[in-house]
PDB file of C-alpha atoms in Angstrom:
ATOM      1  CA  UNK P  19       9.094  51.647  34.377  1.00 58.00           C
ATOM      2  CA  UNK P  20       6.465  49.854  32.539  1.00 52.00           C
ATOM      3  CA  UNK P  21       7.831  51.041  29.090  1.00 58.00           C
ATOM      4  CA  UNK P  22      11.364  49.752  30.231  1.00 57.00           C
ATOM      5  CA  UNK P  23       9.942  46.312  31.054  1.00 50.00           C
ATOM      6  CA  UNK P  24       8.106  46.072  27.681  1.00 49.00           C
ATOM      7  CA  UNK P  25      11.404  47.123  25.974  1.00 58.00           C
ATOM      8  CA  UNK P  26      13.285  44.616  27.881  1.00 58.00           C
ATOM      9  CA  UNK P  27      10.774  41.798  27.113  1.00 53.00           C
ATOM     10  CA  UNK P  28      10.796  42.791  23.381  1.00 57.00           C
ATOM     11  CA  UNK P  29      14.729  42.594  23.436  1.00 61.00           C
ATOM     12  CA  UNK P  30      14.604  39.142  25.075  1.00 54.00           C
ATOM     13  CA  UNK P  31      12.182  37.890  22.442  1.00 54.00           C
ATOM     14  CA  UNK P  32      14.298  39.243  19.520  1.00 55.00           C
ATOM     15  CA  UNK P  33      17.386  37.792  21.162  1.00 63.00           C
ATOM     16  CA  UNK P  34      15.731  34.399  21.524  1.00 58.00           C
ATOM     17  CA  UNK P  35      14.636  34.372  17.919  1.00 54.00           C
ATOM     18  CA  UNK P  36      18.191  35.194  16.906  1.00 65.00           C
ATOM     19  CA  UNK P  37      19.563  32.147  18.726  1.00 62.00           C
ATOM     20  CA  UNK P  38      16.718  29.731  18.452  1.00 59.00           C
ATOM     21  CA  UNK P  39      14.738  30.998  15.545  1.00 60.00           C
ATOM     22  CA  UNK P  40      15.018  27.858  13.419  1.00 58.00           C
ATOM     23  CA  UNK P  41      14.078  25.717  16.377  1.00 61.00           C
ATOM     24  CA  UNK P  42      11.086  27.857  17.315  1.00 54.00           C
ATOM     25  CA  UNK P  43       9.845  27.857  13.746  1.00 54.00           C
ATOM     26  CA  UNK P  44      10.305  24.114  13.506  1.00 56.00           C
ATOM     27  CA  UNK P  45       8.342  23.637  16.800  1.00 55.00           C
ATOM     28  CA  UNK P  46       5.577  25.925  15.571  1.00 54.00           C
ATOM     29  CA  UNK P  47       5.210  23.955  12.362  1.00 52.00           C
ATOM     30  CA  UNK P  48       5.176  20.588  14.278  1.00 54.00           C
ATOM     31  CA  UNK P  49       2.496  21.851  16.591  1.00 55.00           C
ATOM     32  CA  UNK P  50       0.536  23.178  13.567  1.00 53.00           C
ATOM     33  CA  UNK P  51       0.889  19.798  11.861  1.00 44.00           C
ATOM     34  CA  UNK P  52      -0.216  17.833  14.924  1.00 48.00           C
ATOM     35  CA  UNK P  53      -3.263  20.180  15.387  1.00 55.00           C
ATOM     36  CA  UNK P  54      -4.300  19.788  11.660  1.00 50.00           C
ATOM     37  CA  UNK P  55      -3.861  16.040  11.659  1.00 49.00           C
ATOM     38  CA  UNK P  56      -5.737  15.775  15.013  1.00 52.00           C
ATOM     39  CA  UNK P  57      -8.584  17.879  13.612  1.00 56.00           C
ATOM     40  CA  UNK P  58      -8.885  15.961  10.422  1.00 51.00           C
ATOM     41  CA  UNK P  59      -8.788  12.684  12.503  1.00 52.00           C
ATOM     42  CA  UNK P  60     -11.446  13.786  14.995  1.00 55.00           C
ATOM     43  CA  UNK P  61     -13.694  14.761  12.106  1.00 57.00           C
ATOM     44  CA  UNK P  62     -14.237  10.978  11.491  1.00 59.00           C
ATOM     45  CA  UNK P  63     -15.089  10.215  15.186  1.00 59.00           C
ATOM     46  CA  UNK P  64     -13.179   9.449  18.389  1.00 56.00           C
ATOM     47  CA  UNK P  65      -9.732   7.597  18.412  1.00 52.00           C
ATOM     48  CA  UNK P  66      -9.017   4.905  17.421  1.00 66.00           C
ATOM     49  CA  UNK P  67     -10.155   4.868  13.859  1.00 85.00           C
ATOM     50  CA  UNK P  68     -10.229   1.824  11.629  1.00 88.00           C
ATOM     51  CA  UNK P  69      -7.855   3.344   9.185  1.00 90.00           C
ATOM     52  CA  UNK P  70      -5.180   4.004  11.912  1.00 93.00           C
ATOM     53  CA  UNK P  71      -3.742   0.523  11.082  1.00 91.00           C
ATOM     54  CA  UNK P  72      -3.467   1.448   7.356  1.00 95.00           C
ATOM     55  CA  UNK P  73      -1.259   4.501   7.873  1.00 95.00           C
ATOM     56  CA  UNK P  74       1.983   2.726   8.485  1.00 93.00           C
ATOM     57  CA  UNK P  75       2.127   1.277   4.843  1.00 95.00           C
ATOM     58  CA  UNK P  76      -0.398   3.437   2.942  1.00 97.00           C
ATOM     59  CA  UNK P  77       0.451   6.867   4.569  1.00 96.00           C
ATOM     60  CA  UNK P  78      -1.676   9.418   6.289  1.00 94.00           C
ATOM     61  CA  UNK P  79      -4.987  10.057   4.411  1.00 95.00           C
ATOM     62  CA  UNK P  80      -3.927   7.243   2.109  1.00 97.00           C
ATOM     63  CA  UNK P  81      -1.065   8.988   0.513  1.00 97.00           C
ATOM     64  CA  UNK P  82       1.832   6.528   0.677  1.00 96.00           C
ATOM     65  CA  UNK P  83       5.404   7.861   0.967  1.00 94.00           C
ATOM     66  CA  UNK P  84       6.926   4.502  -0.082  1.00 95.00           C
ATOM     67  CA  UNK P  85       7.154   3.467  -3.739  1.00 97.00           C
ATOM     68  CA  UNK P  86       6.458  -0.146  -2.746  1.00 97.00           C
ATOM     69  CA  UNK P  87       3.154   0.514  -1.053  1.00 97.00           C
ATOM     70  CA  UNK P  88       0.016   1.859  -2.947  1.00 97.00           C
ATOM     71  CA  UNK P  89      -1.618   5.093  -2.208  1.00 98.00           C
ATOM     72  CA  UNK P  90      -5.339   4.541  -1.297  1.00 98.00           C
ATOM     73  CA  UNK P  91      -6.348   8.171  -1.614  1.00 98.00           C
ATOM     74  CA  UNK P  92      -8.811   8.722  -4.452  1.00 97.00           C
ATOM     75  CA  UNK P  93      -9.107   5.023  -5.195  1.00 98.00           C
ATOM     76  CA  UNK P  94     -12.743   4.112  -6.301  1.00 98.00           C
ATOM     77  CA  UNK P  95     -14.727   2.832  -3.376  1.00 98.00           C
ATOM     78  CA  UNK P  96     -15.750  -0.155  -5.343  1.00 98.00           C
ATOM     79  CA  UNK P  97     -12.252  -1.157  -6.075  1.00 98.00           C
ATOM     80  CA  UNK P  98     -11.032  -0.866  -2.424  1.00 98.00           C
ATOM     81  CA  UNK P  99     -14.100  -2.865  -1.355  1.00 98.00           C
ATOM     82  CA  UNK P 100     -13.337  -5.691  -3.835  1.00 97.00           C
ATOM     83  CA  UNK P 101      -9.671  -5.913  -2.880  1.00 97.00           C
ATOM     84  CA  UNK P 102     -10.267  -6.019   0.842  1.00 98.00           C
ATOM     85  CA  UNK P 103     -12.816  -8.904   0.346  1.00 97.00           C
ATOM     86  CA  UNK P 104     -10.291 -10.520  -1.956  1.00 96.00           C
ATOM     87  CA  UNK P 105      -7.527 -10.331   0.627  1.00 97.00           C
ATOM     88  CA  UNK P 106      -9.917 -11.608   3.356  1.00 97.00           C
ATOM     89  CA  UNK P 107     -11.073 -14.724   1.416  1.00 96.00           C
ATOM     90  CA  UNK P 108      -7.527 -15.506   0.094  1.00 94.00           C
ATOM     91  CA  UNK P 109      -8.182 -14.754  -3.561  1.00 93.00           C
ATOM     92  CA  UNK P 110      -5.465 -12.163  -3.499  1.00 95.00           C
ATOM     93  CA  UNK P 111      -2.493 -12.896  -1.378  1.00 92.00           C
ATOM     94  CA  UNK P 112      -0.063 -10.463   0.474  1.00 93.00           C
ATOM     95  CA  UNK P 113       1.226 -11.344   3.989  1.00 92.00           C
ATOM     96  CA  UNK P 114       0.474  -8.009   5.657  1.00 92.00           C
ATOM     97  CA  UNK P 115      -2.998  -7.661   4.252  1.00 96.00           C
ATOM     98  CA  UNK P 116      -4.489 -11.108   4.885  1.00 94.00           C
ATOM     99  CA  UNK P 117      -4.792 -10.880   8.663  1.00 94.00           C
ATOM    100  CA  UNK P 118      -5.830  -7.146   8.558  1.00 94.00           C
ATOM    101  CA  UNK P 119      -8.535  -7.764   6.037  1.00 96.00           C
ATOM    102  CA  UNK P 120      -9.846 -10.779   7.779  1.00 96.00           C
ATOM    103  CA  UNK P 121     -10.575  -8.965  10.987  1.00 95.00           C
ATOM    104  CA  UNK P 122     -12.505  -6.297   9.277  1.00 96.00           C
ATOM    105  CA  UNK P 123     -16.361  -6.391   9.343  1.00 96.00           C
ATOM    106  CA  UNK P 124     -18.458  -5.582   6.206  1.00 96.00           C
ATOM    107  CA  UNK P 125     -19.316  -2.189   7.648  1.00 96.00           C
ATOM    108  CA  UNK P 126     -15.704  -1.446   8.401  1.00 96.00           C
ATOM    109  CA  UNK P 127     -14.662  -2.322   4.828  1.00 97.00           C
ATOM    110  CA  UNK P 128     -17.403  -0.060   3.522  1.00 97.00           C
ATOM    111  CA  UNK P 129     -16.232   2.725   5.841  1.00 96.00           C
ATOM    112  CA  UNK P 130     -12.552   2.355   4.692  1.00 97.00           C
ATOM    113  CA  UNK P 131     -13.553   2.268   0.996  1.00 98.00           C
ATOM    114  CA  UNK P 132     -15.584   5.395   1.287  1.00 97.00           C
ATOM    115  CA  UNK P 133     -13.054   7.227   3.502  1.00 97.00           C
ATOM    116  CA  UNK P 134     -10.179   6.603   0.998  1.00 98.00           C
ATOM    117  CA  UNK P 135     -12.316   7.465  -2.016  1.00 98.00           C
ATOM    118  CA  UNK P 136     -12.883  10.960  -0.404  1.00 97.00           C
ATOM    119  CA  UNK P 137      -9.196  11.774   0.187  1.00 97.00           C
ATOM    120  CA  UNK P 138      -7.397  14.157  -2.142  1.00 96.00           C
ATOM    121  CA  UNK P 139      -4.803  12.687  -4.533  1.00 97.00           C
ATOM    122  CA  UNK P 140      -1.291  14.064  -4.343  1.00 95.00           C
ATOM    123  CA  UNK P 141       1.471  13.752  -6.977  1.00 95.00           C
ATOM    124  CA  UNK P 142       4.094  11.224  -6.575  1.00 96.00           C
ATOM    125  CA  UNK P 143       7.387  13.231  -6.177  1.00 94.00           C
ATOM    126  CA  UNK P 144       9.470  10.279  -5.182  1.00 94.00           C
ATOM    127  CA  UNK P 145      10.201   9.156  -8.735  1.00 94.00           C
ATOM    128  CA  UNK P 146      13.044  10.676 -10.807  1.00 91.00           C
ATOM    129  CA  UNK P 147      11.805  11.580 -14.265  1.00 89.00           C
ATOM    130  CA  UNK P 148      13.471   9.526 -17.095  1.00 96.00           C
ATOM    131  CA  UNK P 149      12.400  10.900 -20.572  1.00 97.00           C
ATOM    132  CA  UNK P 150      13.126   7.610 -22.308  1.00 97.00           C
ATOM    133  CA  UNK P 151      11.089   5.576 -19.904  1.00 97.00           C
ATOM    134  CA  UNK P 152       8.299   8.088 -19.889  1.00 97.00           C
ATOM    135  CA  UNK P 153       8.078   8.148 -23.609  1.00 98.00           C
ATOM    136  CA  UNK P 154       7.950   4.364 -24.008  1.00 98.00           C
ATOM    137  CA  UNK P 155       5.590   3.996 -21.061  1.00 98.00           C
ATOM    138  CA  UNK P 156       3.132   6.680 -22.653  1.00 97.00           C
ATOM    139  CA  UNK P 157       3.212   4.733 -25.908  1.00 97.00           C
ATOM    140  CA  UNK P 158       2.443   1.482 -24.234  1.00 97.00           C
ATOM    141  CA  UNK P 159      -0.380   3.036 -21.996  1.00 96.00           C
ATOM    142  CA  UNK P 160      -2.061   4.544 -25.118  1.00 94.00           C
ATOM    143  CA  UNK P 161      -1.571   1.313 -27.200  1.00 93.00           C
ATOM    144  CA  UNK P 162      -2.807  -0.855 -24.389  1.00 90.00           C
ATOM    145  CA  UNK P 163      -5.938   1.289 -24.146  1.00 91.00           C
ATOM    146  CA  UNK P 164      -5.461   1.603 -20.416  1.00 95.00           C
ATOM    147  CA  UNK P 165      -7.962   4.541 -20.371  1.00 96.00           C
ATOM    148  CA  UNK P 166     -10.777   2.160 -21.383  1.00 95.00           C
ATOM    149  CA  UNK P 167     -10.957   0.516 -17.908  1.00 95.00           C
ATOM    150  CA  UNK P 168      -8.972   3.031 -15.690  1.00 97.00           C
ATOM    151  CA  UNK P 169     -10.517   6.195 -16.843  1.00 96.00           C
ATOM    152  CA  UNK P 170      -9.611   9.087 -19.232  1.00 92.00           C
ATOM    153  CA  UNK P 171      -6.943  10.331 -16.736  1.00 95.00           C
ATOM    154  CA  UNK P 172      -6.163   6.894 -15.256  1.00 97.00           C
ATOM    155  CA  UNK P 173      -7.658   8.014 -11.992  1.00 97.00           C
ATOM    156  CA  UNK P 174      -9.576   4.863 -11.655  1.00 97.00           C
ATOM    157  CA  UNK P 175     -13.375   4.108 -11.978  1.00 97.00           C
ATOM    158  CA  UNK P 176     -15.671   1.496 -10.585  1.00 96.00           C
ATOM    159  CA  UNK P 177     -13.763  -1.765  -9.937  1.00 95.00           C
ATOM    160  CA  UNK P 178     -10.684  -0.498 -11.779  1.00 96.00           C
ATOM    161  CA  UNK P 179      -7.926   1.230  -9.666  1.00 97.00           C
ATOM    162  CA  UNK P 180      -6.270   4.668  -9.893  1.00 98.00           C
ATOM    163  CA  UNK P 181      -2.999   4.181 -11.628  1.00 98.00           C
ATOM    164  CA  UNK P 182      -1.786   7.750 -12.053  1.00 98.00           C
ATOM    165  CA  UNK P 183       0.759   8.701  -9.382  1.00 97.00           C
ATOM    166  CA  UNK P 184       0.980   5.300  -7.710  1.00 98.00           C
ATOM    167  CA  UNK P 185       4.344   4.034  -6.521  1.00 98.00           C
ATOM    168  CA  UNK P 186       6.646   2.938  -9.221  1.00 98.00           C
ATOM    169  CA  UNK P 187       7.781  -0.267  -7.505  1.00 98.00           C
ATOM    170  CA  UNK P 188       4.214  -1.134  -6.541  1.00 98.00           C
ATOM    171  CA  UNK P 189       3.046  -0.684 -10.159  1.00 98.00           C
ATOM    172  CA  UNK P 190       5.891  -2.872 -11.525  1.00 98.00           C
ATOM    173  CA  UNK P 191       5.249  -5.579  -8.832  1.00 97.00           C
ATOM    174  CA  UNK P 192       1.653  -5.790  -9.832  1.00 97.00           C
ATOM    175  CA  UNK P 193       2.439  -5.890 -13.579  1.00 97.00           C
ATOM    176  CA  UNK P 194       4.996  -8.625 -12.892  1.00 97.00           C
ATOM    177  CA  UNK P 195       2.444 -10.530 -10.768  1.00 96.00           C
ATOM    178  CA  UNK P 196      -0.092 -10.418 -13.582  1.00 96.00           C
ATOM    179  CA  UNK P 197       2.533 -11.589 -16.129  1.00 96.00           C
ATOM    180  CA  UNK P 198       3.633 -14.423 -13.902  1.00 95.00           C
ATOM    181  CA  UNK P 199       0.130 -15.515 -13.036  1.00 93.00           C
ATOM    182  CA  UNK P 200       0.627 -14.671  -9.263  1.00 93.00           C
ATOM    183  CA  UNK P 201      -2.326 -12.156  -9.560  1.00 94.00           C
ATOM    184  CA  UNK P 202      -5.466 -12.692 -11.601  1.00 90.00           C
ATOM    185  CA  UNK P 203      -7.865 -10.090 -12.866  1.00 89.00           C
ATOM    186  CA  UNK P 204     -11.362 -11.463 -12.874  1.00 85.00           C
ATOM    187  CA  UNK P 205     -12.058  -9.793 -16.254  1.00 86.00           C
ATOM    188  CA  UNK P 206      -9.004 -11.311 -17.816  1.00 88.00           C
ATOM    189  CA  UNK P 207      -8.002  -7.992 -19.407  1.00 90.00           C
ATOM    190  CA  UNK P 208      -4.709  -7.561 -17.445  1.00 94.00           C
ATOM    191  CA  UNK P 209      -3.539 -11.012 -18.268  1.00 91.00           C
ATOM    192  CA  UNK P 210      -4.097 -10.467 -21.941  1.00 92.00           C
ATOM    193  CA  UNK P 211      -2.415  -7.070 -21.812  1.00 92.00           C
ATOM    194  CA  UNK P 212       0.801  -8.048 -19.868  1.00 94.00           C
ATOM    195  CA  UNK P 213       1.199 -11.073 -22.048  1.00 92.00           C
ATOM    196  CA  UNK P 214       2.788  -8.927 -24.680  1.00 92.00           C
ATOM    197  CA  UNK P 215       4.968  -6.833 -22.493  1.00 96.00           C
ATOM    198  CA  UNK P 216       8.634  -7.555 -21.836  1.00 97.00           C
ATOM    199  CA  UNK P 217      10.204  -6.811 -18.482  1.00 97.00           C
ATOM    200  CA  UNK P 218      11.597  -3.571 -19.864  1.00 98.00           C
ATOM    201  CA  UNK P 219       8.060  -2.626 -21.143  1.00 98.00           C
ATOM    202  CA  UNK P 220       6.582  -3.192 -17.682  1.00 98.00           C
ATOM    203  CA  UNK P 221       9.384  -0.975 -16.187  1.00 98.00           C
ATOM    204  CA  UNK P 222       8.668   1.762 -18.654  1.00 98.00           C
ATOM    205  CA  UNK P 223       4.858   1.503 -18.214  1.00 98.00           C
ATOM    206  CA  UNK P 224       5.335   1.719 -14.413  1.00 98.00           C
ATOM    207  CA  UNK P 225       7.525   4.740 -14.670  1.00 98.00           C
ATOM    208  CA  UNK P 226       5.126   6.613 -16.804  1.00 98.00           C
ATOM    209  CA  UNK P 227       2.098   5.892 -14.601  1.00 98.00           C
ATOM    210  CA  UNK P 228       3.929   6.793 -11.416  1.00 98.00           C
ATOM    211  CA  UNK P 229       4.910  10.230 -12.848  1.00 97.00           C
ATOM    212  CA  UNK P 230       1.507  11.140 -13.900  1.00 96.00           C
ATOM    213  CA  UNK P 231       0.158  14.062 -11.838  1.00 92.00           C
ATOM    214  CA  UNK P 232      -3.460  14.072 -10.610  1.00 90.00           C
ATOM    215  CA  UNK P 233      -5.756  16.400 -12.595  1.00 88.00           C
ATOM    216  CA  UNK P 234      -5.985  19.968 -11.353  1.00 79.00           C
ATOM    217  CA  UNK P 235      -9.246  20.871  -9.587  1.00 68.00           C
TER     218      UNK P 235
END
């Protein structure tokens, strides 16, 4: 009798998988994802976390899924700190960022900067490669000596941000802002660089930078 019940139970499982296999796999993947996210989240302390308010635009763990919003994962802590202070005091302007930065304490800014600097960088798969734009962008990046400030692999260093793998729309928006005087680089380097770039050049440079994959570890 026991063997018959086990056989019947096994048949029911197989039949269920046949009819609902895809849904069951999807449910398992969802549960596994929630568990992993929760575990990673709890590792930084109890809910809510200060970075929870950043996820909507900048993505979980700072990896943005929107080409318009920058990824914060892997950004140098010094750069994130400087930008949050700039948003808070009005030196850098963006409607969503002003109120969020202004309510952060100095300790919270330090926490966010250190947290995002530790997050792994993922490649930007949302940009369709364009050989012509890539070639022109690479030429401009090397000619403009971008690595001198942003590091050998353009992953950022010190007060200079990671450019590799950022959103293409975000990159172009920032280059346009520098070119039009709406964003100012304290060092003056960006203003001088973009002064010689056409709109098409800025588009090509943005495309090239966005398609750069993070270095293998």
